[in-house]
GROMACS .gro file of C-alpha atoms in nm:
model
  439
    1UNK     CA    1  -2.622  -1.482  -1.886
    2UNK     CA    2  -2.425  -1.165  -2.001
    3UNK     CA    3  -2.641  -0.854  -2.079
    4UNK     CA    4  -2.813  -0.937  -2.417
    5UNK     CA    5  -2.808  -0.603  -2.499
    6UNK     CA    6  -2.437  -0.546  -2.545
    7UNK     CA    7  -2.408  -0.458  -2.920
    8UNK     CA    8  -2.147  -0.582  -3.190
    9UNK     CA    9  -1.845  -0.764  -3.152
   10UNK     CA   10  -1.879  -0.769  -2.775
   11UNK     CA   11  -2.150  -0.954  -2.718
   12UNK     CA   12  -1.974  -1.308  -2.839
   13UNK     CA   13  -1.681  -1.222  -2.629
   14UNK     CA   14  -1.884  -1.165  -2.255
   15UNK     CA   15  -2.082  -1.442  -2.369
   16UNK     CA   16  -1.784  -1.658  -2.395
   17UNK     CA   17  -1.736  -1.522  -2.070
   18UNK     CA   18  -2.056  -1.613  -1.904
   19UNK     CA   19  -2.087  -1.946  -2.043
   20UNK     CA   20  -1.696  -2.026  -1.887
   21UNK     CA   21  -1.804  -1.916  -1.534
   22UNK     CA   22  -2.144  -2.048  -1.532
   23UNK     CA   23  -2.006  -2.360  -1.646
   24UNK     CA   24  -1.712  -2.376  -1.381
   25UNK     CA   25  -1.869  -2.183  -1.107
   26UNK     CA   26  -1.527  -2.253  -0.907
   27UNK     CA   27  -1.303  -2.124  -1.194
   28UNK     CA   28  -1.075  -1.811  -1.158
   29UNK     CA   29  -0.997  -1.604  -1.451
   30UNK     CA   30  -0.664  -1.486  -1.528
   31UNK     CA   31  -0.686  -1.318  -1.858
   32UNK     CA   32  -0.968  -1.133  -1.866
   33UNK     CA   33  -0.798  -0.791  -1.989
   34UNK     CA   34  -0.800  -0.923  -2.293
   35UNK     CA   35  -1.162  -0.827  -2.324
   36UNK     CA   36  -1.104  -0.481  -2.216
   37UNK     CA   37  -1.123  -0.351  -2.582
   38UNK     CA   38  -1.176  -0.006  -2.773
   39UNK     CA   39  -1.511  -0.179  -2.860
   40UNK     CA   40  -1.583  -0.254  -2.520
   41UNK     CA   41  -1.489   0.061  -2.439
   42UNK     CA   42  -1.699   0.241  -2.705
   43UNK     CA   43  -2.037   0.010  -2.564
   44UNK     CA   44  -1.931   0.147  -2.257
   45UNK     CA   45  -1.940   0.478  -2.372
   46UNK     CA   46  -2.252   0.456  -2.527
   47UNK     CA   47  -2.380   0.353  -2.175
   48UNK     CA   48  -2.249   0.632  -1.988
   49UNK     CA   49  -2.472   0.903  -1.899
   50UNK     CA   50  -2.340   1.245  -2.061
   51UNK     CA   51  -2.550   1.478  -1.908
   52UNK     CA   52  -2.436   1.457  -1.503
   53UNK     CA   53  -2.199   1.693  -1.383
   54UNK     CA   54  -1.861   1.710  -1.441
   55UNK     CA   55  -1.526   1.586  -1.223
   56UNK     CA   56  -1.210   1.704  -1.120
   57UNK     CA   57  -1.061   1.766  -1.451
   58UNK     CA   58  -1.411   1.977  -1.523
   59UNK     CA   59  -1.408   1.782  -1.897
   60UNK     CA   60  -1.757   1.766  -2.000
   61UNK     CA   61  -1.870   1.431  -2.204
   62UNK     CA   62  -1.932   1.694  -2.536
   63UNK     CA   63  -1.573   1.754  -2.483
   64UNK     CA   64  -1.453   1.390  -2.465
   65UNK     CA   65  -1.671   1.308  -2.772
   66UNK     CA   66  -1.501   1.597  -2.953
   67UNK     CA   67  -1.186   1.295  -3.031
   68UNK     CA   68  -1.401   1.029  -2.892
   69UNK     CA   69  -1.179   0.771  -3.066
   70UNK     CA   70  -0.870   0.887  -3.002
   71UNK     CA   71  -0.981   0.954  -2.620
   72UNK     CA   72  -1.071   0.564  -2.618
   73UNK     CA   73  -0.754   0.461  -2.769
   74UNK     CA   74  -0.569   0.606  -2.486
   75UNK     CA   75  -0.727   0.517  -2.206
   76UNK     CA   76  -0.702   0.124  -2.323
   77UNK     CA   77  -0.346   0.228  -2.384
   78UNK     CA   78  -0.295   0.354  -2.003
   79UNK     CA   79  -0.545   0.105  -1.844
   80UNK     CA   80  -0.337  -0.202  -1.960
   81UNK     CA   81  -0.011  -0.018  -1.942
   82UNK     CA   82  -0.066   0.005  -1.588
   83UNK     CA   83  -0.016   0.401  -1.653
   84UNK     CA   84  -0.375   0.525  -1.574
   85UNK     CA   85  -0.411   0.729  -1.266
   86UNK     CA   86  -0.751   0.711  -1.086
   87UNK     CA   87  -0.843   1.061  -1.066
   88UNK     CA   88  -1.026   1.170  -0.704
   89UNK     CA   89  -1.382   1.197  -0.655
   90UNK     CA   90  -1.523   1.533  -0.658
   91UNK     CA   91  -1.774   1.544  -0.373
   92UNK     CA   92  -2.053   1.774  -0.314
   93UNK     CA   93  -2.366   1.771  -0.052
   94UNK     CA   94  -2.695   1.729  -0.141
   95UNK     CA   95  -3.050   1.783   0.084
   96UNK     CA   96  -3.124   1.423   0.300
   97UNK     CA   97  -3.450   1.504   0.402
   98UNK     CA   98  -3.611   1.709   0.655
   99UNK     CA   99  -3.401   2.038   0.802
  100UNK     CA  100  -3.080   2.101   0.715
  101UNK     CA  101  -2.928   1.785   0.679
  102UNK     CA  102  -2.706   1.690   0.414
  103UNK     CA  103  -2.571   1.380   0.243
  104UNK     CA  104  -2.203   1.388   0.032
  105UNK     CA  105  -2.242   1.263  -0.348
  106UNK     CA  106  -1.905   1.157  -0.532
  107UNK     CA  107  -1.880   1.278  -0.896
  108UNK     CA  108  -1.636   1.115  -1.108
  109UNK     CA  109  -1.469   1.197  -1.423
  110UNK     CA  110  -1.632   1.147  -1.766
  111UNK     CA  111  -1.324   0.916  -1.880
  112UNK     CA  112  -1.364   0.715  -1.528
  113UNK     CA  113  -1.722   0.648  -1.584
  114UNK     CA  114  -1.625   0.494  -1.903
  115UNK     CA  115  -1.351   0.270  -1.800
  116UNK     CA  116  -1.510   0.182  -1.490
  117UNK     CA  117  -1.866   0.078  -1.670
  118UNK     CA  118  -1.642  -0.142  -1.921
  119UNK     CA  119  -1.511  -0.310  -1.616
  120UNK     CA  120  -1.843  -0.340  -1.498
  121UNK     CA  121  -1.929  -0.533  -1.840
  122UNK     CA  122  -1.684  -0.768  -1.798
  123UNK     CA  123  -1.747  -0.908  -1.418
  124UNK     CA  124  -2.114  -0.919  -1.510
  125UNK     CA  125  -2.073  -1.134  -1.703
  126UNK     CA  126  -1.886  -1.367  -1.468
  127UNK     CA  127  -2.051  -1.237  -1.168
  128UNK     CA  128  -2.412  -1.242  -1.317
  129UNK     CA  129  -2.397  -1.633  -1.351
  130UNK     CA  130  -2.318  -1.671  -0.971
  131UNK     CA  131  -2.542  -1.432  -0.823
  132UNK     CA  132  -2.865  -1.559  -0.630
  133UNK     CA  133  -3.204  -1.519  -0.665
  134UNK     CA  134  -3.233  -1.357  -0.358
  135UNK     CA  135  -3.064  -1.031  -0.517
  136UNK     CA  136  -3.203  -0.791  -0.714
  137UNK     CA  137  -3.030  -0.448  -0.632
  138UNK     CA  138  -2.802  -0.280  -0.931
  139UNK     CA  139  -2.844  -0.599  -1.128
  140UNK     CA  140  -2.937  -0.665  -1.547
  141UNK     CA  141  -3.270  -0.749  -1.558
  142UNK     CA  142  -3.389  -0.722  -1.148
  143UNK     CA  143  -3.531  -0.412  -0.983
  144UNK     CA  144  -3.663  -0.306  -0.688
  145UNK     CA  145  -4.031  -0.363  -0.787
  146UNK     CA  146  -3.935  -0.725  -0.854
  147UNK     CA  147  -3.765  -0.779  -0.509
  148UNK     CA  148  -4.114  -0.630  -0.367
  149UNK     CA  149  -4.332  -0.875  -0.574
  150UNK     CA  150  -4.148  -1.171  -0.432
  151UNK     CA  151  -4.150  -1.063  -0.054
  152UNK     CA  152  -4.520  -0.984  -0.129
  153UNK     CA  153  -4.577  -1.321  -0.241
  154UNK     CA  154  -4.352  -1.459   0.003
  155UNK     CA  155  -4.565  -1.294   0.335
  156UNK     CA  156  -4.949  -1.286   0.149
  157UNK     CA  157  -5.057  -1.659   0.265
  158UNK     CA  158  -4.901  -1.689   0.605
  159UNK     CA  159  -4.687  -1.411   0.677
  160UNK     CA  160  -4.391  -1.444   0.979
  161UNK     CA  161  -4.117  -1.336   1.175
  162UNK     CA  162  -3.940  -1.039   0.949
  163UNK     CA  163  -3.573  -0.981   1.079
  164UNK     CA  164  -3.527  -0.632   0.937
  165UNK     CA  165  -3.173  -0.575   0.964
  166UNK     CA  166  -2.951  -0.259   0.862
  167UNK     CA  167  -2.556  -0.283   0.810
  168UNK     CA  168  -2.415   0.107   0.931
  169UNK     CA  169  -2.287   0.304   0.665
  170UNK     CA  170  -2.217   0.017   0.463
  171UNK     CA  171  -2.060   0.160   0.131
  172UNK     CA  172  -1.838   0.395   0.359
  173UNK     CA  173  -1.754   0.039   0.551
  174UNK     CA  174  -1.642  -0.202   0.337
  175UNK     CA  175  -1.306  -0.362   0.396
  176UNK     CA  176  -1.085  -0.350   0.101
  177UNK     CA  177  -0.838  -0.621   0.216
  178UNK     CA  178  -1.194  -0.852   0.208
  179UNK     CA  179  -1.277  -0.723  -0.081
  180UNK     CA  180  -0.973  -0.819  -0.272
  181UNK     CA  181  -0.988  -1.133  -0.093
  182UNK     CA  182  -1.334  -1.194  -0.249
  183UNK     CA  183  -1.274  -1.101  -0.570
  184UNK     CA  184  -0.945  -1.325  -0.611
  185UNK     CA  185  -1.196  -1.594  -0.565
  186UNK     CA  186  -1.320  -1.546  -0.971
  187UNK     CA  187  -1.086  -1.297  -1.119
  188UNK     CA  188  -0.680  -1.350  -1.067
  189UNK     CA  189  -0.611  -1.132  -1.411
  190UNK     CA  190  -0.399  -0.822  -1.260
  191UNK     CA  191  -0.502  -0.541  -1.529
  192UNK     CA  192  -0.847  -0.524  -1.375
  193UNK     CA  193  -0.734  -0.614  -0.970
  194UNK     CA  194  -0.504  -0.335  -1.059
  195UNK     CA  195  -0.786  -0.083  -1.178
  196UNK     CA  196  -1.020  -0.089  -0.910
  197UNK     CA  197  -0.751  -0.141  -0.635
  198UNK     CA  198  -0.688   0.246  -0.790
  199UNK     CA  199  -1.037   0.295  -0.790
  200UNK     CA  200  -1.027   0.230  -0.414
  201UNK     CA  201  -0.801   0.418  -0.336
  202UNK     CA  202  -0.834   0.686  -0.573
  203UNK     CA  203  -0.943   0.974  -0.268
  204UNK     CA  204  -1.221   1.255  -0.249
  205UNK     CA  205  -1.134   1.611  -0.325
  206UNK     CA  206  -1.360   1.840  -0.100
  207UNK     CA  207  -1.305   2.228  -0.093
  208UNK     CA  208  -0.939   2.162  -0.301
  209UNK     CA  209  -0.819   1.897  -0.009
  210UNK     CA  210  -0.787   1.545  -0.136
  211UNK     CA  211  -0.865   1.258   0.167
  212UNK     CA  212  -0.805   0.864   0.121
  213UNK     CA  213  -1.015   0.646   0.243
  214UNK     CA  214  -0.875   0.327   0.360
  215UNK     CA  215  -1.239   0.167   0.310
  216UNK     CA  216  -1.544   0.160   0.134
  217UNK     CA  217  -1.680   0.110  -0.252
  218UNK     CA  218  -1.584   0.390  -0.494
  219UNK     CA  219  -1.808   0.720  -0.418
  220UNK     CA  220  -1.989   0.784  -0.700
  221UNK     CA  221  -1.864   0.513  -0.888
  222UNK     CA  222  -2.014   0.276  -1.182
  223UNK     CA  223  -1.839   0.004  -1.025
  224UNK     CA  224  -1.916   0.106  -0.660
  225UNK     CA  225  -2.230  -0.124  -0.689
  226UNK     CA  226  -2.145  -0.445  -0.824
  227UNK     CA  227  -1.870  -0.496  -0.570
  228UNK     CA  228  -2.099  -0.397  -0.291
  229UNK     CA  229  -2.297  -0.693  -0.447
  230UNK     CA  230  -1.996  -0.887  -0.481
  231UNK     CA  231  -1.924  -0.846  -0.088
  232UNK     CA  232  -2.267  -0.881   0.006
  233UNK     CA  233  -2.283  -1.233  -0.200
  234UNK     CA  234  -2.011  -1.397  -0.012
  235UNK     CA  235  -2.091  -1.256   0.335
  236UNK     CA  236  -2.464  -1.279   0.314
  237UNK     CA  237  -2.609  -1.467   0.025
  238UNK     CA  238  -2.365  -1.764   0.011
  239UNK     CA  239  -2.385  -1.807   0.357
  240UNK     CA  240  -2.751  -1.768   0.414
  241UNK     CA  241  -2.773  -2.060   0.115
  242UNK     CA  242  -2.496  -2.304   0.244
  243UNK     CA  243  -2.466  -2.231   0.633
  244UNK     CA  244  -2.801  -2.069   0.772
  245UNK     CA  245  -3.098  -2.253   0.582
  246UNK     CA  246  -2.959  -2.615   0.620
  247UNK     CA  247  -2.995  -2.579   1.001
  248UNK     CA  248  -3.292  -2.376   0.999
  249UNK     CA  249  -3.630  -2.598   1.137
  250UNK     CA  250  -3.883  -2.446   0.874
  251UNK     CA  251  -3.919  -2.250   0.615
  252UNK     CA  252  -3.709  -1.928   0.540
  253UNK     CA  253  -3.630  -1.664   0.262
  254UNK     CA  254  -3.395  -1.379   0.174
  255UNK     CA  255  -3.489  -1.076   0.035
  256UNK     CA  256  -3.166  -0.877  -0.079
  257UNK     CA  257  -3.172  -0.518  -0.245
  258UNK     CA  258  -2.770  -0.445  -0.225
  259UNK     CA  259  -2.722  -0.331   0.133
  260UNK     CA  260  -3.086  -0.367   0.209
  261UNK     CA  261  -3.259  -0.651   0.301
  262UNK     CA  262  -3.486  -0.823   0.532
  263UNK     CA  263  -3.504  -1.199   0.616
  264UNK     CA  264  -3.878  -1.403   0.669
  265UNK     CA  265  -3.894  -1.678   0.894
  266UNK     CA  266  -4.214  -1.918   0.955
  267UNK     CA  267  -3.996  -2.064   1.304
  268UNK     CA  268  -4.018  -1.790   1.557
  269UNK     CA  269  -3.722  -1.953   1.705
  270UNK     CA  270  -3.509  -1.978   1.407
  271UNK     CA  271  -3.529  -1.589   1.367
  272UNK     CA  272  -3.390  -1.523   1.764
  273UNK     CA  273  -3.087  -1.772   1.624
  274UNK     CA  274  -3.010  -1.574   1.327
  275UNK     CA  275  -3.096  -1.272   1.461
  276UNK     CA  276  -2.774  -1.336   1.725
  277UNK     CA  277  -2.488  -1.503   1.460
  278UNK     CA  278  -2.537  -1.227   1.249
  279UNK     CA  279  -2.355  -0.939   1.412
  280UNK     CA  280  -2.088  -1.199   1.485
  281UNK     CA  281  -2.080  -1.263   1.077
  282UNK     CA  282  -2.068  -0.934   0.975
  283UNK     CA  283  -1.846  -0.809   1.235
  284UNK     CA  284  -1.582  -1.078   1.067
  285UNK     CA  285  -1.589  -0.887   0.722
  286UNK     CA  286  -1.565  -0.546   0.925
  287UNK     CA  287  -1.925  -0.450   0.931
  288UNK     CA  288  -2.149  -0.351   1.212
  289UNK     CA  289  -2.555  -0.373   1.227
  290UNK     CA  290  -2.730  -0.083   1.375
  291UNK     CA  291  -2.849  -0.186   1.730
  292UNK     CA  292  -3.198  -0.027   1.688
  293UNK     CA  293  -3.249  -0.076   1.370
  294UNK     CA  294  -3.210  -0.419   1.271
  295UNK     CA  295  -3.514  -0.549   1.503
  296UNK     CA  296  -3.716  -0.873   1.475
  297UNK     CA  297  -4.099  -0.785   1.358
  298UNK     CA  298  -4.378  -1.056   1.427
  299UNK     CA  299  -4.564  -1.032   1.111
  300UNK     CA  300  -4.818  -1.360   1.143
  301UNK     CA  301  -5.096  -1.326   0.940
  302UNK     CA  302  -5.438  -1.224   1.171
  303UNK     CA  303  -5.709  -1.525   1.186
  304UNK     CA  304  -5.993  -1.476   0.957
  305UNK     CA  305  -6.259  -1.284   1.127
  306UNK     CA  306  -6.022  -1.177   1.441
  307UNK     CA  307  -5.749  -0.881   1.477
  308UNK     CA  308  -5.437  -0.873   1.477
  309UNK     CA  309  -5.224  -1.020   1.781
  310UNK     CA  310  -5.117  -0.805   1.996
  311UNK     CA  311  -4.719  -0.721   1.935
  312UNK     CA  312  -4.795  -0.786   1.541
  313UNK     CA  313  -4.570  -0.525   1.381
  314UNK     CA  314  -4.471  -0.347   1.084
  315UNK     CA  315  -4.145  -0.307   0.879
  316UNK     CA  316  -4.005  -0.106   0.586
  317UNK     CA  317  -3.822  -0.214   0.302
  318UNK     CA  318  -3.749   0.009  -0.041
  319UNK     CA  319  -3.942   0.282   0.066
  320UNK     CA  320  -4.243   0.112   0.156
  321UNK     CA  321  -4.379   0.018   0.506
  322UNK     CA  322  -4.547  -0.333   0.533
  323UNK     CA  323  -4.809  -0.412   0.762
  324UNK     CA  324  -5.155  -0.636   0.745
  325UNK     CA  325  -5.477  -0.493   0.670
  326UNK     CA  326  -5.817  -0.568   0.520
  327UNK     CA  327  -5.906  -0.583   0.164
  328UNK     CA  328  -6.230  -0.403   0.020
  329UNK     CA  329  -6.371  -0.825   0.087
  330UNK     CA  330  -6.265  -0.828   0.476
  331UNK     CA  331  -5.982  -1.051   0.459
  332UNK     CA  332  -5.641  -1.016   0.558
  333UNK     CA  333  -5.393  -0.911   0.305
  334UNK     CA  334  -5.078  -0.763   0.290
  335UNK     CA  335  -5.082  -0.387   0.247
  336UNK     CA  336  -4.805  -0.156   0.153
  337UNK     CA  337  -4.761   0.240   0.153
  338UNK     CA  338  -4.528   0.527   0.148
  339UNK     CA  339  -4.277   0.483   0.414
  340UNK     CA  340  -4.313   0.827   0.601
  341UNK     CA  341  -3.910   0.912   0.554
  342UNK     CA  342  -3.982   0.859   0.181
  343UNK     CA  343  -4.280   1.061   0.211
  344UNK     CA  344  -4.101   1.372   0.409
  345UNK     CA  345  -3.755   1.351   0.167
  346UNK     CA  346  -3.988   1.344  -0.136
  347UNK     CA  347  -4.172   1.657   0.008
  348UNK     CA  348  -3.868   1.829   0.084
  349UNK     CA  349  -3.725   1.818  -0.232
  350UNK     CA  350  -4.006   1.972  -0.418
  351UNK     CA  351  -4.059   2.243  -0.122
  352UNK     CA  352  -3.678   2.303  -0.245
  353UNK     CA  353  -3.732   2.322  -0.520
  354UNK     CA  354  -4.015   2.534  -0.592
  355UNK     CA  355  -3.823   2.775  -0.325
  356UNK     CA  356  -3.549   2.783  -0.563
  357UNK     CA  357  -3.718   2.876  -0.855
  358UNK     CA  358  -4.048   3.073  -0.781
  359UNK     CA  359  -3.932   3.352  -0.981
  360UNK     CA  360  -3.988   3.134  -1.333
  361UNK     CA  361  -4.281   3.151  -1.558
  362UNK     CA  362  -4.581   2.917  -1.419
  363UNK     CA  363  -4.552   2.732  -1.765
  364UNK     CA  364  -4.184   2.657  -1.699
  365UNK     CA  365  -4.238   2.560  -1.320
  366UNK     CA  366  -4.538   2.312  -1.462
  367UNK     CA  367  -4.294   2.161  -1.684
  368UNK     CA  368  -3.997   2.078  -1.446
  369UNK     CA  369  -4.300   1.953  -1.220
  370UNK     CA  370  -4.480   1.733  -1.405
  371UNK     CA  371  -4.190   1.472  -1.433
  372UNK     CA  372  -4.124   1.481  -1.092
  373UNK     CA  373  -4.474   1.396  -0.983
  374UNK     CA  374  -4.468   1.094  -1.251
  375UNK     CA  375  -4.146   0.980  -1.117
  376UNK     CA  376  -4.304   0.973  -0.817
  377UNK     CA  377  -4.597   0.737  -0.881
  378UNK     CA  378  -4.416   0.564  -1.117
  379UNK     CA  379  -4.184   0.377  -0.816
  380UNK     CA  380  -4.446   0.410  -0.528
  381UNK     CA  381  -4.844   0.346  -0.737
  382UNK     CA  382  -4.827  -0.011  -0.583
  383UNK     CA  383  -5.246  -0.144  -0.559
  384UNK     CA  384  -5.340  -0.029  -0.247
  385UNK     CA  385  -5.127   0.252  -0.209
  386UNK     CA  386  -5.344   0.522  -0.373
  387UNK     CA  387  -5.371   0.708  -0.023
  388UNK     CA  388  -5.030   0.788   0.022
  389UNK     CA  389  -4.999   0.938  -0.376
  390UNK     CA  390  -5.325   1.150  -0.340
  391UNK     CA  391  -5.186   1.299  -0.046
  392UNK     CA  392  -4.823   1.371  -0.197
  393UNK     CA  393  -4.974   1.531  -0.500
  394UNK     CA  394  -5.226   1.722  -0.263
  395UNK     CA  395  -4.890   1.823  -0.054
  396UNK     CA  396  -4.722   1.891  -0.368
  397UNK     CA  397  -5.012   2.137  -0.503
  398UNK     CA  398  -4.992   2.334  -0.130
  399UNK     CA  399  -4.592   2.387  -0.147
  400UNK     CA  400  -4.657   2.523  -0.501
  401UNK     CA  401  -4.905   2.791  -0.429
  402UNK     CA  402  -4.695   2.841  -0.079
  403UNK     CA  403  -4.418   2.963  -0.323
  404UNK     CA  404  -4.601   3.086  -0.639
  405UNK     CA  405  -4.790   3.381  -0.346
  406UNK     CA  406  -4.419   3.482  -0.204
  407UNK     CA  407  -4.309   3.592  -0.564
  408UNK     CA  408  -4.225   3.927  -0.486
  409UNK     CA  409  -4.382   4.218  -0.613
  410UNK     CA  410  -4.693   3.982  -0.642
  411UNK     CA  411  -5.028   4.003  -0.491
  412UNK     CA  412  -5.085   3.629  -0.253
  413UNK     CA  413  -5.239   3.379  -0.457
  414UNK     CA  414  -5.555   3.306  -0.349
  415UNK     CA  415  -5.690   2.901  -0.348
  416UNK     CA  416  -5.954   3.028  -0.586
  417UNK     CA  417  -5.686   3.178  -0.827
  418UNK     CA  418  -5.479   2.897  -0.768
  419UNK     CA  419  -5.760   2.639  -0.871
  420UNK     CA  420  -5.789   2.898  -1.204
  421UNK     CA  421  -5.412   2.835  -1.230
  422UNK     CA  422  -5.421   2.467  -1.269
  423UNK     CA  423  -5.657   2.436  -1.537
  424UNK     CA  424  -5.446   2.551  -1.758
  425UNK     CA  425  -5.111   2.426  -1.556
  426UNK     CA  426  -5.269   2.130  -1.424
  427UNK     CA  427  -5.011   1.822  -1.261
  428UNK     CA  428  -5.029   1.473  -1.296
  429UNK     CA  429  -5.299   1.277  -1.067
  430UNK     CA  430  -5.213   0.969  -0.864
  431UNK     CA  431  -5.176   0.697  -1.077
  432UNK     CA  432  -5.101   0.301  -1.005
  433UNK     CA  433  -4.796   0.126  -1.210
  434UNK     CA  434  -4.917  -0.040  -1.462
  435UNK     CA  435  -4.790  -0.387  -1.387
  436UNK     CA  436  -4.951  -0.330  -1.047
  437UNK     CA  437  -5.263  -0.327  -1.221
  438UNK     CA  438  -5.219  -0.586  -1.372
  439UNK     CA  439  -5.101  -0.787  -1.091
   0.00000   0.00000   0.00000
């Protein structure tokens, strides 16, 4: 269904929506601009983040508010005018991980947040009814914790033959002539084919030089995800349903976070044939798998009492690695932990961080901290993954003292003065989710 939460007069109108395409899942819709309201646009707005940095134009969401009405007025009036200009990305380069390393970020305008998340409301709502349960990335309702529980669930009693597979660069990849193509399929109305083919081709300004892509989802953009899924359902999903799992021997399953995924297979055999039609499948939508990357993991469950077979791997998926080990009983059980690239970028960022700004007040280091730490546990305090968390906070408290002694003009802090330090500055300890616990 539509997002329940949209408020007010919308809510009928994208559940009109929803109920038409779930209805007539082979329906195209042609006048969907209609919906594209100043009430859509004002839920929209209310949706938008205000506090991220600003675009091109350097117009700050305060400022848009300032004549929010009259700002939302306008842009309907240019967005179904055909008159609005997609204004370039800004790009900038934050830290990867490790070293030096950097990774670009697009930052849109304020005003092209809005219209693009009102967009966004409307092909939910179509979009939403013909997505599969095998997708949870960037979706209402589905997270990443979710798409865990079910491949936990899916591996605990027998385990199998994990194809881990990883599409290069995907969001810089994606064709837009397929795109289009695969959009046509549900929505023919040419106000909002006409918005995000600007969107697509709207450019990134980098150091005052504007460059066009000619592929790729939106950097940066609100909409950027949803048509990722929207590829991703027709290449992957669909086909995996309709073309891959009729002709598979035994049982399989799909386990789809928006570009990253990872198939299960109980048929050994059934996993080398999948494993070799899909380069050929993606490679017909313009993508290409990374050769070392996407592998095939034997992940059997061990016999009770015995070891592992030799060969049995382990894979990664969200940020966790997934491998068999024994629970506090002695049997076999799925295990999960801290991928060690999730570890190492999570690290680096604080070690930044602290670097950066050694020179505040302890109090006001604490509290920028302290958030940080419980952002931490709160994705990655899965049961059994204490470990990892007592040894990020343990990391965490040996950057901070690392930076807190090379204040200058300071004597080095000692780990005795430190220890002093943090009982009255003390950080978060490693805590489990709570719906791990109560799993």
């Amino acid at each position: 269904m539509a997002d329940a939460s949209t408020s007010g007069t919308v809510s009928p109108e994208l559940h009109r929506i929803a109920e038409t395409a779930r209805e007539r899942p082979e329906f195209a819709f042609f006048s969907l601009n209609q919906y594209l309201t100043t009430g859509l646009l004002r839920e929209a707005y209310r949706r938008t983040r205000k506090g991220g940095a600003t675009g091109v134009d350097g117009r700050s969401a305060d400022q848009y508010a300032e004549d929010l009405e009259g700002n939302l007025q306008r842009l309907l009036d240019r967005a179904k005018s055909g008159t609005y200009r997609a204004p370039p990305v800004r790009r900038v380069f934050i830290p990867k991980g490790r070293g030096d390393e950097l990774r670009p970020l697009g930052i849109p305008t304020f005003e092209d947040k809005v219209l693009q998340r009102a967009v966004v409301l409307i092909l939910e709502a179509i979009y939403e009814q013909d997505f599969r349960p095998c997708s949870y990335g960037f979706r209402p309702g589905r997270s990443a914790h979710q798409a865990l529980a079910g491949l936990w669930e899916g591996l605990r009693r027998r385990g199998g033959w994990v194809l881990e597979v990883d599409i290069r660069k995907f969001f810089d990849s994606v064709d837009h002539g397929h795109l289009r193509g695969i959009l046509r399929h549900r929505v023919r109305d040419g106000v909002i084919l006409r918005l995000i083919a600007k969107w697509l081709h709207a450019g990134v300004m980098e150091e005052g030089q504007v460059h066009y892509p000619d592929r790729g989802t939106p950097q940066g953009g609100v909409i950027s995800p949803l048509l990722a899924n929207i590829f991703l359902h027709e290449v992957l999903d669909v086909w995996w349903e309709k073309e891959v799992v009729p002709r598979l021997s035994a049982e399989a399953r799909l386990y789809r976070y928006a570009d990253d995924f990872v198939m299960v297979f109980q048929s050994e055999a059934d996993a080398k044939r999948v494993m070799a039609v899909l380069p050929k499948r993606f490679g017909k939508y313009g993508l290409t798998l990374h050769p070392t990357k996407t592998r095939l993991v034997p992940f059997v469950r061990p016999p009770d009492g015995g070891e592992p077979p030799d060969g049995t791997g382990t894979f990664d998926l969200l940020g966790f690695t997934h491998f068999w080990g024994k629970s506090r009983e002695g049997n076999w059980v799925v295990r999960r932990k801290t991928a060690r690239s999730r570890l190492a970028r999570a690290l680096h960022a604080i070690n930044v961080w602290c670097r950066d700004h050694r020179h505040w007040k302890v109090a006001e280091q604490k509290a920028a901290l302290y958030p940080k730490l419980l952002g931490h546990y709160a994705y990655y305090g899965l049961i059994g993954n204490h470990p990892a968390l007592s040894r990020f906070h343990a990391r965490v408290l040996r950057v901070w003292r690392f930076w807190l002694s090379r204040r200058s003009g300071r004597a080095r802090l000692t780990w005795e003065a430190f220890r002093s330090l943090l009982r009255k500055h003390r950080l978060p300890l490693p805590r489990l989710r709570a719906a791990s616990l109560r799993a």
